[in-house]
PDB file of C-alpha atoms and ligand atoms in Angstrom:
ATOM      1  CA  MET A   1     119.617  95.219 141.898  1.00 46.00           C
ATOM      2  CA  THR A   2     120.013  98.998 141.597  1.00 50.00           C
ATOM      3  CA  SER A   3     116.943 101.190 141.851  1.00 47.00           C
ATOM      4  CA  SER A   4     117.219 102.275 138.188  1.00 56.00           C
ATOM      5  CA  ALA A   5     117.314  98.615 137.061  1.00 57.00           C
ATOM      6  CA  ILE A   6     114.050  98.038 138.950  1.00 59.00           C
ATOM      7  CA  ASP A   7     112.523 101.106 137.272  1.00 91.00           C
ATOM      8  CA  PHE A   8     113.367  99.867 133.787  1.00 95.00           C
ATOM      9  CA  GLU A   9     112.072  96.388 134.429  1.00 95.00           C
ATOM     10  CA  TYR A  10     108.797  97.851 135.640  1.00 96.00           C
ATOM     11  CA  LEU A  11     108.573 100.209 132.636  1.00 97.00           C
ATOM     12  CA  ARG A  12     109.287  97.377 130.206  1.00 97.00           C
ATOM     13  CA  ALA A  13     106.451  95.373 131.773  1.00 96.00           C
ATOM     14  CA  VAL A  14     104.059  98.342 131.463  1.00 97.00           C
ATOM     15  CA  VAL A  15     104.907  98.672 127.760  1.00 98.00           C
ATOM     16  CA  MET A  16     104.469  94.942 127.130  1.00 98.00           C
ATOM     17  CA  ARG A  17     101.131  94.787 128.962  1.00 96.00           C
ATOM     18  CA  ASN A  18      99.677  97.785 127.163  1.00 97.00           C
ATOM     19  CA  SER A  19     101.022  97.516 123.609  1.00 98.00           C
ATOM     20  CA  GLY A  20     102.562  94.050 123.317  1.00 97.00           C
ATOM     21  CA  ASN A  21     105.871  95.738 122.427  1.00 97.00           C
ATOM     22  CA  HIS A  22     109.050  94.139 123.679  1.00 96.00           C
ATOM     23  CA  VAL A  23     111.686  96.663 124.728  1.00 96.00           C
ATOM     24  CA  ASP A  24     115.045  94.948 124.858  1.00 94.00           C
ATOM     25  CA  PRO A  25     117.009  95.845 128.027  1.00 94.00           C
ATOM     26  CA  SER A  26     119.857  97.009 125.770  1.00 95.00           C
ATOM     27  CA  ARG A  27     117.526  99.806 124.669  1.00 94.00           C
ATOM     28  CA  ASP A  28     116.532 100.977 128.152  1.00 94.00           C
ATOM     29  CA  TYR A  29     118.230 104.296 127.401  1.00 93.00           C
ATOM     30  CA  LEU A  30     115.270 105.086 125.107  1.00 95.00           C
ATOM     31  CA  PHE A  31     112.930 105.483 128.084  1.00 96.00           C
ATOM     32  CA  GLU A  32     114.796 108.616 129.114  1.00 94.00           C
ATOM     33  CA  SER A  33     114.360 110.430 125.786  1.00 95.00           C
ATOM     34  CA  ARG A  34     110.960 109.083 124.731  1.00 96.00           C
ATOM     35  CA  LEU A  35     109.260 109.776 128.058  1.00 96.00           C
ATOM     36  CA  GLN A  36     110.644 113.314 128.470  1.00 96.00           C
ATOM     37  CA  ARG A  37     107.459 114.964 127.208  1.00 96.00           C
ATOM     38  CA  LEU A  38     105.218 112.769 129.328  1.00 96.00           C
ATOM     39  CA  LEU A  39     107.304 113.599 132.405  1.00 96.00           C
ATOM     40  CA  ARG A  40     107.041 117.307 131.623  1.00 97.00           C
ATOM     41  CA  ASP A  41     103.280 117.161 130.967  1.00 96.00           C
ATOM     42  CA  ARG A  42     102.738 115.359 134.267  1.00 95.00           C
ATOM     43  CA  GLY A  43     105.099 117.613 136.236  1.00 96.00           C
ATOM     44  CA  LEU A  44     107.369 114.671 137.081  1.00 95.00           C
ATOM     45  CA  GLN A  45     111.119 115.083 137.580  1.00 93.00           C
ATOM     46  CA  SER A  46     112.464 111.615 136.776  1.00 93.00           C
ATOM     47  CA  LEU A  47     111.674 108.117 135.546  1.00 95.00           C
ATOM     48  CA  SER A  48     111.696 106.951 139.156  1.00 94.00           C
ATOM     49  CA  GLN A  49     108.931 109.446 139.945  1.00 94.00           C
ATOM     50  CA  LEU A  50     107.034 108.164 136.920  1.00 95.00           C
ATOM     51  CA  VAL A  51     107.336 104.586 138.161  1.00 96.00           C
ATOM     52  CA  SER A  52     106.004 105.672 141.564  1.00 95.00           C
ATOM     53  CA  ALA A  53     103.093 107.435 139.852  1.00 96.00           C
ATOM     54  CA  LEU A  54     102.367 104.294 137.813  1.00 96.00           C
ATOM     55  CA  ARG A  55     102.479 102.088 140.892  1.00 95.00           C
ATOM     56  CA  SER A  56     100.058 104.304 142.812  1.00 95.00           C
ATOM     57  CA  ASP A  57      97.658 104.854 139.882  1.00 90.00           C
ATOM     58  CA  PRO A  58      96.030 101.578 138.834  1.00 78.00           C
ATOM     59  CA  GLY A  59      94.035 103.222 135.993  1.00 88.00           C
ATOM     60  CA  PRO A  60      94.935 102.549 132.363  1.00 93.00           C
ATOM     61  CA  THR A  61      95.490 106.160 131.195  1.00 95.00           C
ATOM     62  CA  LEU A  62      99.048 106.752 132.409  1.00 96.00           C
ATOM     63  CA  GLN A  63     100.102 103.192 131.533  1.00 97.00           C
ATOM     64  CA  ARG A  64      98.808 103.586 127.991  1.00 97.00           C
ATOM     65  CA  SER A  65     100.529 106.938 127.616  1.00 97.00           C
ATOM     66  CA  VAL A  66     103.838 105.301 128.546  1.00 97.00           C
ATOM     67  CA  ALA A  67     103.274 102.454 126.062  1.00 98.00           C
ATOM     68  CA  GLU A  68     102.278 104.831 123.261  1.00 97.00           C
ATOM     69  CA  ALA A  69     105.265 107.089 123.875  1.00 97.00           C
ATOM     70  CA  MET A  70     107.572 104.084 123.502  1.00 97.00           C
ATOM     71  CA  THR A  71     106.288 103.014 120.073  1.00 96.00           C
ATOM     72  CA  ILE A  72     108.631 103.286 117.115  1.00 96.00           C
ATOM     73  CA  ASN A  73     106.869 105.262 114.389  1.00 97.00           C
ATOM     74  CA  GLU A  74     109.388 105.005 111.571  1.00 97.00           C
ATOM     75  CA  THR A  75     107.602 105.073 108.199  1.00 98.00           C
ATOM     76  CA  SER A  76     107.697 106.726 104.782  1.00 98.00           C
ATOM     77  CA  PHE A  77     105.676 107.193 101.614  1.00 98.00           C
ATOM     78  CA  PHE A  78     105.773 104.174  99.280  1.00 98.00           C
ATOM     79  CA  ARG A  79     107.976 102.256 101.720  1.00 98.00           C
ATOM     80  CA  ASP A  80     109.387  99.149  99.997  1.00 97.00           C
ATOM     81  CA  THR A  81     108.346 100.263  96.515  1.00 97.00           C
ATOM     82  CA  SER A  82     108.383  96.670  95.215  1.00 97.00           C
ATOM     83  CA  THR A  83     105.275  96.026  97.341  1.00 98.00           C
ATOM     84  CA  PHE A  84     103.379  98.897  95.729  1.00 98.00           C
ATOM     85  CA  ASP A  85     104.634  97.853  92.272  1.00 98.00           C
ATOM     86  CA  LEU A  86     103.328  94.321  92.746  1.00 98.00           C
ATOM     87  CA  LEU A  87      99.981  95.601  93.968  1.00 98.00           C
ATOM     88  CA  ARG A  88      99.652  97.971  91.023  1.00 98.00           C
ATOM     89  CA  GLU A  89     100.835  95.591  88.318  1.00 98.00           C
ATOM     90  CA  GLN A  90      99.301  92.259  89.334  1.00 97.00           C
ATOM     91  CA  LEU A  91      97.310  91.987  92.517  1.00 98.00           C
ATOM     92  CA  LEU A  92      94.974  94.971  92.180  1.00 98.00           C
ATOM     93  CA  PRO A  93      93.985  94.260  88.562  1.00 98.00           C
ATOM     94  CA  ALA A  94      92.965  90.737  89.687  1.00 98.00           C
ATOM     95  CA  LEU A  95      90.996  92.086  92.670  1.00 98.00           C
ATOM     96  CA  ILE A  96      89.292  94.718  90.521  1.00 98.00           C
ATOM     97  CA  ALA A  97      88.213  92.017  88.064  1.00 98.00           C
ATOM     98  CA  ALA A  98      86.829  89.968  90.970  1.00 98.00           C
ATOM     99  CA  ARG A  99      84.897  92.921  92.495  1.00 98.00           C
ATOM    100  CA  GLN A 100      83.017  94.059  89.385  1.00 98.00           C
ATOM    101  CA  THR A 101      79.664  93.349  91.026  1.00 98.00           C
ATOM    102  CA  THR A 102      80.172  95.037  94.391  1.00 98.00           C
ATOM    103  CA  ARG A 103      82.458  97.764  93.020  1.00 98.00           C
ATOM    104  CA  THR A 104      83.940  98.063  96.508  1.00 98.00           C
ATOM    105  CA  LEU A 105      87.536  97.729  97.648  1.00 98.00           C
ATOM    106  CA  ARG A 106      88.640  97.873 101.264  1.00 98.00           C
ATOM    107  CA  PHE A 107      92.224  98.345 102.445  1.00 98.00           C
ATOM    108  CA  TRP A 108      93.617  98.248 105.985  1.00 98.00           C
ATOM    109  CA  SER A 109      96.902  99.830 106.934  1.00 98.00           C
ATOM    110  CA  ALA A 110      97.277  98.221 110.364  1.00 98.00           C
ATOM    111  CA  ALA A 111      99.896 100.032 112.461  1.00 98.00           C
ATOM    112  CA  SER A 112      99.705 103.013 110.108  1.00 98.00           C
ATOM    113  CA  SER A 113     101.970 105.312 112.143  1.00 98.00           C
ATOM    114  CA  SER A 114     101.691 108.867 110.745  1.00 98.00           C
ATOM    115  CA  GLY A 115      99.614 107.755 107.733  1.00 98.00           C
ATOM    116  CA  GLN A 116     102.070 107.695 104.825  1.00 98.00           C
ATOM    117  CA  GLU A 117     101.247 104.048 104.004  1.00 98.00           C
ATOM    118  CA  ALA A 118      97.511 104.747 103.714  1.00 99.00           C
ATOM    119  CA  TYR A 119      98.030 107.922 101.692  1.00 99.00           C
ATOM    120  CA  SER A 120     100.509 106.148  99.379  1.00 98.00           C
ATOM    121  CA  LEU A 121      97.781 103.622  98.620  1.00 98.00           C
ATOM    122  CA  ALA A 122      95.220 106.355  97.969  1.00 98.00           C
ATOM    123  CA  ILE A 123      97.628 108.218  95.668  1.00 98.00           C
ATOM    124  CA  MET A 124      98.407 105.007  93.775  1.00 98.00           C
ATOM    125  CA  LEU A 125      94.710 104.303  93.251  1.00 98.00           C
ATOM    126  CA  ARG A 126      93.981 107.835  92.004  1.00 98.00           C
ATOM    127  CA  GLU A 127      97.050 107.907  89.761  1.00 98.00           C
ATOM    128  CA  HIS A 128      96.849 104.468  88.169  1.00 98.00           C
ATOM    129  CA  PHE A 129      93.239 103.318  88.454  1.00 98.00           C
ATOM    130  CA  PRO A 130      90.970 106.124  87.193  1.00 96.00           C
ATOM    131  CA  LEU A 131      88.284 103.495  86.517  1.00 95.00           C
ATOM    132  CA  LEU A 132      87.821 103.204  90.303  1.00 97.00           C
ATOM    133  CA  ALA A 133      86.454 106.767  90.472  1.00 93.00           C
ATOM    134  CA  GLY A 134      82.882 105.446  90.693  1.00 94.00           C
ATOM    135  CA  TRP A 135      83.754 102.654  93.168  1.00 98.00           C
ATOM    136  CA  ARG A 136      83.461 102.651  96.929  1.00 98.00           C
ATOM    137  CA  ILE A 137      87.058 102.831  98.170  1.00 98.00           C
ATOM    138  CA  ASP A 138      87.771 102.593 101.875  1.00 98.00           C
ATOM    139  CA  ILE A 139      91.301 102.859 103.252  1.00 98.00           C
ATOM    140  CA  LEU A 140      91.406 102.390 107.015  1.00 98.00           C
ATOM    141  CA  GLY A 141      94.572 103.303 108.904  1.00 98.00           C
ATOM    142  CA  THR A 142      94.830 102.208 112.538  1.00 98.00           C
ATOM    143  CA  ASP A 143      97.522 102.678 115.141  1.00 98.00           C
ATOM    144  CA  ILE A 144      97.796 102.287 118.897  1.00 98.00           C
ATOM    145  CA  SER A 145      99.155 105.819 119.238  1.00 97.00           C
ATOM    146  CA  ALA A 146      96.532 108.561 119.589  1.00 97.00           C
ATOM    147  CA  GLU A 147      99.156 111.087 118.527  1.00 97.00           C
ATOM    148  CA  MET A 148      99.871 109.167 115.302  1.00 98.00           C
ATOM    149  CA  VAL A 149      96.160 108.867 114.530  1.00 98.00           C
ATOM    150  CA  GLU A 150      95.757 112.605 115.008  1.00 98.00           C
ATOM    151  CA  ARG A 151      98.738 113.324 112.753  1.00 98.00           C
ATOM    152  CA  SER A 152      97.443 110.938 110.085  1.00 98.00           C
ATOM    153  CA  SER A 153      94.000 112.507 110.082  1.00 98.00           C
ATOM    154  CA  ALA A 154      95.541 115.966 109.719  1.00 98.00           C
ATOM    155  CA  GLY A 155      97.584 114.660 106.759  1.00 98.00           C
ATOM    156  CA  ARG A 156     100.241 117.351 107.162  1.00 98.00           C
ATOM    157  CA  TYR A 157     103.887 116.520 106.582  1.00 98.00           C
ATOM    158  CA  GLN A 158     107.198 118.302 106.903  1.00 98.00           C
ATOM    159  CA  ARG A 159     109.585 118.643 103.990  1.00 96.00           C
ATOM    160  CA  ILE A 160     111.866 115.910 105.327  1.00 97.00           C
ATOM    161  CA  GLU A 161     108.876 113.521 105.381  1.00 98.00           C
ATOM    162  CA  VAL A 162     107.660 114.250 101.853  1.00 98.00           C
ATOM    163  CA  ASN A 163     111.246 113.945 100.623  1.00 96.00           C
ATOM    164  CA  ARG A 164     111.236 110.329 101.780  1.00 97.00           C
ATOM    165  CA  GLY A 165     109.676 108.143  99.106  1.00 97.00           C
ATOM    166  CA  LEU A 166     107.161 110.516  97.547  1.00 98.00           C
ATOM    167  CA  PRO A 167     108.006 111.209  93.886  1.00 97.00           C
ATOM    168  CA  ALA A 168     108.100 114.962  93.130  1.00 97.00           C
ATOM    169  CA  ARG A 169     105.309 114.663  90.570  1.00 98.00           C
ATOM    170  CA  PHE A 170     103.014 113.153  93.236  1.00 98.00           C
ATOM    171  CA  LEU A 171     103.997 115.821  95.753  1.00 98.00           C
ATOM    172  CA  VAL A 172     102.824 118.668  93.545  1.00 98.00           C
ATOM    173  CA  LYS A 173      99.789 116.781  92.286  1.00 98.00           C
ATOM    174  CA  TYR A 174      98.397 115.285  95.494  1.00 98.00           C
ATOM    175  CA  LEU A 175      99.655 117.539  98.318  1.00 98.00           C
ATOM    176  CA  VAL A 176      99.200 121.255  98.867  1.00 98.00           C
ATOM    177  CA  ARG A 177     101.838 123.484 100.406  1.00 97.00           C
ATOM    178  CA  THR A 178     100.698 125.173 103.619  1.00 95.00           C
ATOM    179  CA  GLY A 179     103.485 127.317 105.077  1.00 94.00           C
ATOM    180  CA  ASP A 180     106.405 125.066 106.000  1.00 94.00           C
ATOM    181  CA  GLU A 181     104.349 121.909 105.575  1.00 98.00           C
ATOM    182  CA  TRP A 182     102.586 119.937 102.871  1.00 98.00           C
ATOM    183  CA  GLU A 183      98.996 118.813 103.317  1.00 98.00           C
ATOM    184  CA  VAL A 184      97.373 115.871 101.574  1.00 98.00           C
ATOM    185  CA  HIS A 185      94.766 117.040  99.068  1.00 98.00           C
ATOM    186  CA  PRO A 186      91.119 116.621 100.189  1.00 98.00           C
ATOM    187  CA  ASP A 187      90.460 114.256  97.224  1.00 97.00           C
ATOM    188  CA  ILE A 188      93.049 111.857  98.645  1.00 98.00           C
ATOM    189  CA  LYS A 189      92.079 112.396 102.285  1.00 98.00           C
ATOM    190  CA  ARG A 190      88.511 111.503 101.425  1.00 98.00           C
ATOM    191  CA  LEU A 191      89.558 107.929 100.607  1.00 98.00           C
ATOM    192  CA  CYS A 192      91.212 107.427 104.011  1.00 98.00           C
ATOM    193  CA  ARG A 193      90.068 107.315 107.637  1.00 98.00           C
ATOM    194  CA  PHE A 194      92.102 106.745 110.742  1.00 98.00           C
ATOM    195  CA  GLN A 195      91.268 105.129 114.084  1.00 98.00           C
ATOM    196  CA  GLN A 196      93.103 104.320 117.275  1.00 98.00           C
ATOM    197  CA  ARG A 197      93.297 100.556 117.664  1.00 98.00           C
ATOM    198  CA  ASN A 198      95.466  98.172 119.665  1.00 98.00           C
ATOM    199  CA  LEU A 199      96.256  95.027 117.659  1.00 98.00           C
ATOM    200  CA  CYS A 200      96.741  93.055 120.889  1.00 98.00           C
ATOM    201  CA  LEU A 201      93.051  93.400 121.787  1.00 97.00           C
ATOM    202  CA  PRO A 202      90.272  91.289 120.215  1.00 97.00           C
ATOM    203  CA  PHE A 203      89.582  92.285 116.607  1.00 97.00           C
ATOM    204  CA  PRO A 204      86.181  93.805 115.749  1.00 94.00           C
ATOM    205  CA  SER A 205      83.998  91.171 114.118  1.00 92.00           C
ATOM    206  CA  GLY A 206      82.339  91.537 110.736  1.00 93.00           C
ATOM    207  CA  GLU A 207      85.039  93.613 109.045  1.00 95.00           C
ATOM    208  CA  THR A 208      86.441  92.279 105.771  1.00 97.00           C
ATOM    209  CA  PHE A 209      89.296  93.814 103.837  1.00 98.00           C
ATOM    210  CA  ASP A 210      90.654  93.011 100.398  1.00 98.00           C
ATOM    211  CA  VAL A 211      94.218  94.104 101.128  1.00 99.00           C
ATOM    212  CA  ILE A 212      95.897  94.335 104.526  1.00 98.00           C
ATOM    213  CA  PHE A 213      99.247  96.000 105.189  1.00 98.00           C
ATOM    214  CA  LEU A 214     100.670  94.742 108.486  1.00 98.00           C
ATOM    215  CA  ARG A 215     104.200  95.945 108.064  1.00 98.00           C
ATOM    216  CA  ASN A 216     107.030  96.519 110.490  1.00 98.00           C
ATOM    217  CA  VAL A 217     105.052  96.113 113.694  1.00 98.00           C
ATOM    218  CA  MET A 218     105.124  92.381 114.472  1.00 97.00           C
ATOM    219  CA  ILE A 219     108.895  92.596 114.932  1.00 96.00           C
ATOM    220  CA  TYR A 220     108.152  94.206 118.302  1.00 96.00           C
ATOM    221  CA  PHE A 221     105.685  91.511 119.415  1.00 97.00           C
ATOM    222  CA  PRO A 222     106.401  88.232 121.231  1.00 97.00           C
ATOM    223  CA  GLN A 223     105.410  84.982 119.493  1.00 96.00           C
ATOM    224  CA  ASP A 224     101.981  84.553 121.136  1.00 97.00           C
ATOM    225  CA  THR A 225     100.963  88.122 120.228  1.00 97.00           C
ATOM    226  CA  ARG A 226     102.085  87.584 116.627  1.00 98.00           C
ATOM    227  CA  ARG A 227      99.887  84.518 116.472  1.00 97.00           C
ATOM    228  CA  HIS A 228      96.880  86.399 117.891  1.00 98.00           C
ATOM    229  CA  VAL A 229      97.368  89.195 115.344  1.00 98.00           C
ATOM    230  CA  LEU A 230      97.823  86.841 112.383  1.00 98.00           C
ATOM    231  CA  LEU A 231      94.692  84.878 113.316  1.00 98.00           C
ATOM    232  CA  GLY A 232      92.756  88.148 113.574  1.00 98.00           C
ATOM    233  CA  MET A 233      94.083  89.212 110.180  1.00 98.00           C
ATOM    234  CA  HIS A 234      93.061  85.861 108.716  1.00 98.00           C
ATOM    235  CA  ARG A 235      89.471  86.414 109.886  1.00 97.00           C
ATOM    236  CA  SER A 236      89.535  90.012 108.601  1.00 98.00           C
ATOM    237  CA  LEU A 237      90.788  89.267 105.087  1.00 98.00           C
ATOM    238  CA  ALA A 238      88.645  88.286 102.097  1.00 98.00           C
ATOM    239  CA  ARG A 239      89.303  84.717 100.908  1.00 97.00           C
ATOM    240  CA  ASP A 240      90.962  86.072  97.770  1.00 98.00           C
ATOM    241  CA  GLY A 241      92.589  88.924  99.680  1.00 98.00           C
ATOM    242  CA  VAL A 242      96.225  89.936 100.050  1.00 98.00           C
ATOM    243  CA  LEU A 243      98.377  90.334 103.168  1.00 98.00           C
ATOM    244  CA  PHE A 244     101.663  92.223 103.146  1.00 98.00           C
ATOM    245  CA  LEU A 245     104.152  92.036 105.994  1.00 98.00           C
ATOM    246  CA  GLY A 246     107.394  93.980 106.414  1.00 97.00           C
ATOM    247  CA  LEU A 247     110.171  92.559 104.268  1.00 93.00           C
ATOM    248  CA  SER A 248     111.952  91.103 107.312  1.00 94.00           C
ATOM    249  CA  GLU A 249     108.779  89.486 108.711  1.00 96.00           C
ATOM    250  CA  GLN A 250     107.130  86.113 108.064  1.00 95.00           C
ATOM    251  CA  PRO A 251     103.877  84.658 109.412  1.00 96.00           C
ATOM    252  CA  ARG A 252     105.332  81.188 110.167  1.00 94.00           C
ATOM    253  CA  MET A 253     101.773  79.774 110.176  1.00 96.00           C
ATOM    254  CA  ASP A 254     101.632  77.277 107.307  1.00 95.00           C
ATOM    255  CA  THR A 255      98.118  76.268 108.313  1.00 97.00           C
ATOM    256  CA  HIS A 256      96.742  79.759 107.662  1.00 98.00           C
ATOM    257  CA  TRP A 257      99.016  81.599 105.232  1.00 98.00           C
ATOM    258  CA  GLN A 258     100.520  80.593 101.927  1.00 98.00           C
ATOM    259  CA  THR A 259     103.730  82.403 101.040  1.00 98.00           C
ATOM    260  CA  MET A 260     103.567  83.876  97.536  1.00 98.00           C
ATOM    261  CA  LEU A 261     107.071  84.622  96.305  1.00 97.00           C
ATOM    262  CA  THR A 262     107.535  86.960  93.376  1.00 96.00           C
ATOM    263  CA  PRO A 263     110.856  87.986  91.795  1.00 95.00           C
ATOM    264  CA  LYS A 264     111.087  91.200  93.839  1.00 92.00           C
ATOM    265  CA  THR A 265     108.899  90.736  96.880  1.00 96.00           C
ATOM    266  CA  VAL A 266     106.518  88.485  98.778  1.00 98.00           C
ATOM    267  CA  TRP A 267     102.891  88.495  99.827  1.00 98.00           C
ATOM    268  CA  TYR A 268     100.667  86.122 101.797  1.00 98.00           C
ATOM    269  CA  LYS A 269      97.462  84.446 100.715  1.00 98.00           C
ATOM    270  CA  PRO A 270      94.964  83.218 103.320  1.00 98.00           C
ATOM    271  CA  ILE A 271      94.385  79.455 103.359  1.00 98.00           C
ATOM    272  CA  PRO A 272      90.641  78.845 103.908  1.00 94.00           C
ATOM    273  CA  ALA A 273      89.975  77.806 107.528  1.00 84.00           C
TER     274      ALA A 273
HETATM  275  C1  SAM B 301     107.575 101.074 112.601  1.00 65.48           C
HETATM  276  S1  SAM B 301     105.936 101.698 112.489  1.00 65.48           S
HETATM  277  C2  SAM B 301     105.402 100.945 110.983  1.00 65.48           C
HETATM  278  C3  SAM B 301     104.533 101.877 110.163  1.00 65.48           C
HETATM  279  C4  SAM B 301     104.126 101.334 108.795  1.00 65.48           C
HETATM  280  N1  SAM B 301     103.313 100.156 108.924  1.00 65.48           N
HETATM  281  C5  SAM B 301     105.338 101.063 107.943  1.00 65.48           C
HETATM  282  O1  SAM B 301     105.675  99.901 107.719  1.00 65.48           O
HETATM  283  O2  SAM B 301     105.960 102.026 107.488  1.00 65.48           O
HETATM  284  C6  SAM B 301     105.138 100.693 113.735  1.00 65.48           C
HETATM  285  C7  SAM B 301     103.806 101.269 114.190  1.00 65.48           C
HETATM  286  O3  SAM B 301     103.137 100.247 114.942  1.00 65.48           O
HETATM  287  C8  SAM B 301     102.393 100.868 115.963  1.00 65.48           C
HETATM  288  N2  SAM B 301     102.087  99.875 116.999  1.00 65.48           N
HETATM  289  C9  SAM B 301     102.934  99.326 117.907  1.00 65.48           C
HETATM  290  N3  SAM B 301     102.275  98.465 118.705  1.00 65.48           N
HETATM  291  C10 SAM B 301     100.990  98.457 118.278  1.00 65.48           C
HETATM  292  C11 SAM B 301      99.828  97.762 118.699  1.00 65.48           C
HETATM  293  N4  SAM B 301      99.850  96.897 119.738  1.00 65.48           N
HETATM  294  N5  SAM B 301      98.673  97.987 118.052  1.00 65.48           N
HETATM  295  C12 SAM B 301      98.625  98.863 117.012  1.00 65.48           C
HETATM  296  N6  SAM B 301      99.689  99.556 116.566  1.00 65.48           N
HETATM  297  C13 SAM B 301     100.873  99.341 117.194  1.00 65.48           C
HETATM  298  C14 SAM B 301     103.307 101.992 116.441  1.00 65.48           C
HETATM  299  O4  SAM B 301     102.583 103.007 117.109  1.00 65.48           O
HETATM  300  C15 SAM B 301     103.941 102.459 115.130  1.00 65.48           C
HETATM  301  O5  SAM B 301     103.277 103.581 114.596  1.00 65.48           O
END
């Protein structure tokens, strides 16, 4: 085995242990580009030096930094519009009717990346459901990456990001131009909060959400981690709640999730335990 092959195997194991993300060996070349900044910040010259630093430092900080730097943060506003259409047209009206007493709705964008999913939800609620103005609305966005959580909380986006999926009328209505960037309006920010959270760790108990978005993250997890996450989601979702996965993902847990096919998209309903 060459020394670089050993380095990559070690790095892949660090990523798996700390984020549950599988890096396929065919994508080893990504370590070089994604870890450049970490190498620079730590004054390291090469991946081999990084591996040596990891081996001699048993603490979690450096390991987590490597895992976070290797996450894929691809996202956009109103990604898979059919999902948002279904929520707006059918699923939310039913949930609103069912929550007339508590007048509370809780949403979780799990693996929220830079926050566009959470802000898309908030914009949709403000735009299409003015009757919710007096309700308690909580949109929680969580991601393993501290950098993504910081970016989401700031709610500032570059032109190329707002050009992806955000209709122009929403851009001018719900974001404010600040220099070269666009910042989410405080009225929308107020509905959202962001936290760093690793889905591979035990889920906090006592949290219940009405709608959970768990999209485009389980593709990176091995089967046992997917199962752990889907069981945690099942405990965290109201009995009449709604789970969305990425369009290429399926729970494959017939005991816990019922697949609800609609003409344009799919959602998952929890089966009572
Ligand atoms: C491809 S993005 C998906 C973003 C958004 N959900 C969407 O569909 O547009 C995947 C996100 O999952 C996050 N992630 C990866 N592993 C994670 C883990 N173990 N716990 C929490 N978030 C994780 C990454 O940091 C990244 O921001």
